Amino acid sequence: MMLRLNIRHALPQTDLRIRDSRVDDSHMVPAEIHTNNQQAKSNKGVTQARIDIDSYPSRKSYGYKKMDDFTRENGQKGISDVQSAVSRHAQATWDVIDNGAKRGNYMQQRAENQLFSEAHTHRYLEAQFIPNPRVTLAERSEVVGESDEGDVTAEIDAKSYASIQITTGNAETYLKDKGFIHRWVTEDKYDIYA
């Protein structure tokens, strides 16, 4: 009896997967415009003029005086009026003491003399120039503020290239069949179908 070596095999097989390159999208990139629209503004205004009017000299001529002037003038006048009244009453008192007991109607004559002197008192009017109020320009009217020139500009962003989207191709090699080698032993014959 004789042993036989049987061998059955298959060679490895490779295959190739191929995907072609293709252009998915292709177009021009549109230009973009960016604008600034800030309009010019004057931002200017006018301050009010201020005028100081001192009407006191004209008011004083009408008798409307400041309290300081009024008290100063009337205080002096009051002191002199009190002094003259004291002197006049003292004189009248001594006159009554000296002449009141004499013959005649002294008191009546004295009253008549007083009425006569008051009736014949010369009254006069004093014409005075009334000064105009003093007008002073304290602050002039001015134009203030800074002008804003604004910003009205446009920027155009234009691309120098097109937008192209490409799916790249590839080639892939893979093992389709690994292949094999089988060995076995039979007695007195070959087995080619195992």
CSV table of C-alpha atoms in Angstrom, one decimal:
chain,number,residue,atom,x,y,z
A,1,MET,CA,0.0,0.0,0.0
A,2,MET,CA,1.3,3.3,-1.0
A,3,LEU,CA,0.4,6.7,0.4
A,4,ARG,CA,-0.3,9.5,-2.0
A,5,LEU,CA,0.0,13.2,-1.3
A,6,ASN,CA,-3.0,15.2,-2.6
A,7,ILE,CA,-2.8,19.0,-3.0
A,8,ARG,CA,-5.6,21.3,-4.0
A,9,HIS,CA,-5.0,25.1,-4.2
A,10,ALA,CA,-6.4,28.4,-5.5
A,11,LEU,CA,-4.3,31.5,-6.2
A,12,PRO,CA,-5.1,34.7,-4.4
A,13,GLN,CA,-7.1,37.2,-6.4
A,14,THR,CA,-7.0,41.0,-6.2
A,15,ASP,CA,-9.5,43.5,-7.5
A,16,LEU,CA,-9.5,47.2,-8.1
A,17,ARG,CA,-12.2,49.7,-7.1
A,18,ILE,CA,-12.0,53.0,-9.0
A,19,ARG,CA,-14.0,56.2,-8.5
A,20,ASP,CA,-13.5,58.9,-11.0
A,21,SER,CA,-13.0,62.5,-10.0
A,22,ARG,CA,-15.9,64.9,-10.6
A,23,VAL,CA,-16.8,68.5,-10.3
A,24,ASP,CA,-19.7,68.9,-7.9
A,25,ASP,CA,-20.2,72.7,-8.1
A,26,SER,CA,-18.6,75.5,-10.0
A,27,HIS,CA,-19.7,79.1,-10.0
A,28,MET,CA,-18.3,82.6,-9.7
A,29,VAL,CA,-18.2,84.2,-6.3
A,30,PRO,CA,-20.4,87.3,-6.4
A,31,ALA,CA,-18.8,90.6,-5.4
A,32,GLU,CA,-19.9,91.9,-2.0
A,33,ILE,CA,-20.5,95.6,-1.3
A,34,HIS,CA,-20.2,97.1,2.2
A,35,THR,CA,-21.5,100.6,2.7
A,36,ASN,CA,-21.2,103.2,5.5
A,37,ASN,CA,-23.9,105.7,5.5
A,38,GLN,CA,-23.3,108.2,8.3
A,39,GLN,CA,-24.7,111.5,7.1
A,40,ALA,CA,-22.9,114.7,7.9
A,41,LYS,CA,-24.3,116.7,10.9
A,42,SER,CA,-23.9,120.3,11.8
A,43,ASN,CA,-23.8,119.8,15.6
A,44,LYS,CA,-23.7,123.5,16.0
A,45,GLY,CA,-25.8,125.8,18.1
A,46,VAL,CA,-26.0,129.3,19.3
A,47,THR,CA,-25.6,130.5,22.8
A,48,GLN,CA,-27.9,133.2,24.1
A,49,ALA,CA,-26.6,136.6,24.5
A,50,ARG,CA,-26.8,138.0,28.1
A,51,ILE,CA,-27.6,141.7,28.7
A,52,ASP,CA,-27.3,143.3,32.2
A,53,ILE,CA,-29.7,146.2,32.7
A,54,ASP,CA,-29.0,148.4,35.7
A,55,SER,CA,-32.1,150.5,36.1
A,56,TYR,CA,-31.3,151.7,39.6
A,57,PRO,CA,-30.2,155.3,38.6
A,58,SER,CA,-33.5,155.9,36.9
A,59,ARG,CA,-35.5,154.2,39.7
A,60,LYS,CA,-33.6,156.2,42.3
A,61,SER,CA,-34.7,159.5,40.6
A,62,TYR,CA,-38.4,158.4,41.1
A,63,GLY,CA,-37.7,157.6,44.8
A,64,TYR,CA,-37.4,153.8,44.5
A,65,LYS,CA,-34.1,153.5,46.4
A,66,LYS,CA,-32.2,150.6,47.7
A,67,MET,CA,-32.6,150.0,51.4
A,68,ASP,CA,-29.0,151.0,52.1
A,69,ASP,CA,-29.4,154.3,50.4
A,70,PHE,CA,-32.8,154.9,51.9
A,71,THR,CA,-31.7,154.2,55.5
A,72,ARG,CA,-28.5,156.3,55.0
A,73,GLU,CA,-30.3,159.4,53.7
A,74,ASN,CA,-33.3,159.1,56.0
A,75,GLY,CA,-31.2,158.3,59.0
A,76,GLN,CA,-29.2,161.5,58.6
A,77,LYS,CA,-32.4,163.5,57.9
A,78,GLY,CA,-34.0,161.9,61.0
A,79,ILE,CA,-31.2,162.9,63.2
A,80,SER,CA,-31.2,166.5,61.9
A,81,ASP,CA,-35.0,166.7,62.1
A,82,VAL,CA,-35.0,165.5,65.7
A,83,GLN,CA,-32.3,168.1,66.6
A,84,SER,CA,-34.2,170.9,64.9
A,85,ALA,CA,-37.5,169.8,66.4
A,86,VAL,CA,-36.0,169.7,69.9
A,87,SER,CA,-34.5,173.2,69.3
A,88,ARG,CA,-37.8,174.5,67.9
A,89,HIS,CA,-39.9,173.1,70.8
A,90,ALA,CA,-37.3,174.4,73.3
A,91,GLN,CA,-37.6,177.9,71.8
A,92,ALA,CA,-41.4,177.7,71.7
A,93,THR,CA,-41.5,176.6,75.3
A,94,TRP,CA,-39.2,179.4,76.4
A,95,ASP,CA,-41.3,181.8,74.3
A,96,VAL,CA,-44.5,180.7,76.0
A,97,ILE,CA,-42.8,180.9,79.4
A,98,ASP,CA,-41.5,184.4,78.8
A,99,ASN,CA,-44.5,185.9,76.9
A,100,GLY,CA,-47.5,183.7,78.0
A,101,ALA,CA,-48.4,185.7,81.0
A,102,LYS,CA,-48.3,189.1,79.3
A,103,ARG,CA,-51.3,191.1,78.4
A,104,GLY,CA,-53.1,190.2,75.2
A,105,ASN,CA,-53.9,187.0,73.6
A,106,TYR,CA,-50.5,185.6,73.0
A,107,MET,CA,-51.5,182.1,72.2
A,108,GLN,CA,-54.0,183.2,69.5
A,109,GLN,CA,-51.5,185.5,68.0
A,110,ARG,CA,-48.8,182.8,68.0
A,111,ALA,CA,-51.2,180.3,66.2
A,112,GLU,CA,-52.1,183.0,63.6
A,113,ASN,CA,-48.4,183.7,62.9
A,114,GLN,CA,-47.7,180.0,62.5
A,115,LEU,CA,-50.6,179.7,60.0
A,116,PHE,CA,-49.5,182.8,58.1
A,117,SER,CA,-45.9,181.5,57.8
A,118,GLU,CA,-47.1,178.1,56.6
A,119,ALA,CA,-49.5,179.7,54.1
A,120,HIS,CA,-46.8,182.0,52.7
A,121,THR,CA,-44.1,179.3,52.4
A,122,HIS,CA,-42.7,179.3,48.9
A,123,ARG,CA,-43.1,175.9,47.4
A,124,TYR,CA,-41.1,175.0,44.4
A,125,LEU,CA,-40.7,172.0,42.1
A,126,GLU,CA,-37.3,170.7,41.1
A,127,ALA,CA,-36.9,169.3,37.7
A,128,GLN,CA,-34.3,166.6,37.5
A,129,PHE,CA,-32.9,164.7,34.6
A,130,ILE,CA,-33.9,161.1,34.8
A,131,PRO,CA,-30.9,159.0,33.7
A,132,ASN,CA,-31.4,156.1,31.3
A,133,PRO,CA,-30.9,152.6,32.6
A,134,ARG,CA,-27.3,151.3,32.0
A,135,VAL,CA,-27.4,148.4,29.5
A,136,THR,CA,-24.3,146.3,29.4
A,137,LEU,CA,-23.6,143.4,27.1
A,138,ALA,CA,-22.4,140.7,29.5
A,139,GLU,CA,-22.1,137.8,27.1
A,140,ARG,CA,-22.1,137.8,23.4
A,141,SER,CA,-24.0,135.2,21.4
A,142,GLU,CA,-21.7,132.6,20.0
A,143,VAL,CA,-21.8,129.7,17.6
A,144,VAL,CA,-20.6,126.6,19.4
A,145,GLY,CA,-20.1,122.9,18.5
A,146,GLU,CA,-18.1,120.9,16.0
A,147,SER,CA,-19.4,119.7,12.6
A,148,ASP,CA,-19.4,116.0,11.9
A,149,GLU,CA,-18.4,115.4,8.3
A,150,GLY,CA,-20.0,112.0,8.2
A,151,ASP,CA,-18.8,108.9,6.4
A,152,VAL,CA,-20.6,107.9,3.2
A,153,THR,CA,-18.3,105.2,1.6
A,154,ALA,CA,-18.7,102.0,-0.2
A,155,GLU,CA,-16.2,99.1,-0.3
A,156,ILE,CA,-16.5,96.4,-2.9
A,157,ASP,CA,-15.0,93.0,-2.2
A,158,ALA,CA,-14.6,91.1,-5.5
A,159,LYS,CA,-13.0,87.7,-5.5
A,160,SER,CA,-10.5,86.8,-8.2
A,161,TYR,CA,-11.4,83.2,-8.2
A,162,ALA,CA,-14.4,80.9,-8.8
A,163,SER,CA,-15.9,78.6,-6.2
A,164,ILE,CA,-15.2,75.0,-7.3
A,165,GLN,CA,-16.1,71.9,-5.3
A,166,ILE,CA,-14.4,68.7,-6.5
A,167,THR,CA,-14.9,65.2,-5.4
A,168,THR,CA,-11.5,63.6,-5.9
A,169,GLY,CA,-11.3,60.2,-7.5
A,170,ASN,CA,-9.4,57.3,-5.9
A,171,ALA,CA,-8.3,53.8,-6.8
A,172,GLU,CA,-8.5,51.1,-4.1
A,173,THR,CA,-6.9,47.7,-4.5
A,174,TYR,CA,-8.3,44.9,-2.3
A,175,LEU,CA,-8.0,41.2,-1.9
A,176,LYS,CA,-10.9,39.6,-3.6
A,177,ASP,CA,-10.0,36.0,-2.7
A,178,LYS,CA,-7.3,34.9,-0.4
A,179,GLY,CA,-6.6,31.7,-2.1
A,180,PHE,CA,-5.7,28.4,-0.3
A,181,ILE,CA,-3.5,25.3,-0.3
A,182,HIS,CA,-5.0,22.1,1.0
A,183,ARG,CA,-2.9,18.9,1.5
A,184,TRP,CA,-4.0,15.5,2.5
A,185,VAL,CA,-2.9,11.9,2.1
A,186,THR,CA,-4.8,9.0,0.5
A,187,GLU,CA,-3.9,5.3,0.0
A,188,ASP,CA,-3.2,4.0,-3.5
A,189,LYS,CA,-5.0,6.8,-5.4
A,190,TYR,CA,-5.2,10.5,-5.9
A,191,ASP,CA,-8.2,12.5,-4.7
A,192,ILE,CA,-8.6,15.5,-6.9
A,193,TYR,CA,-12.0,16.6,-5.7
A,194,ALA,CA,-11.4,17.1,-2.1
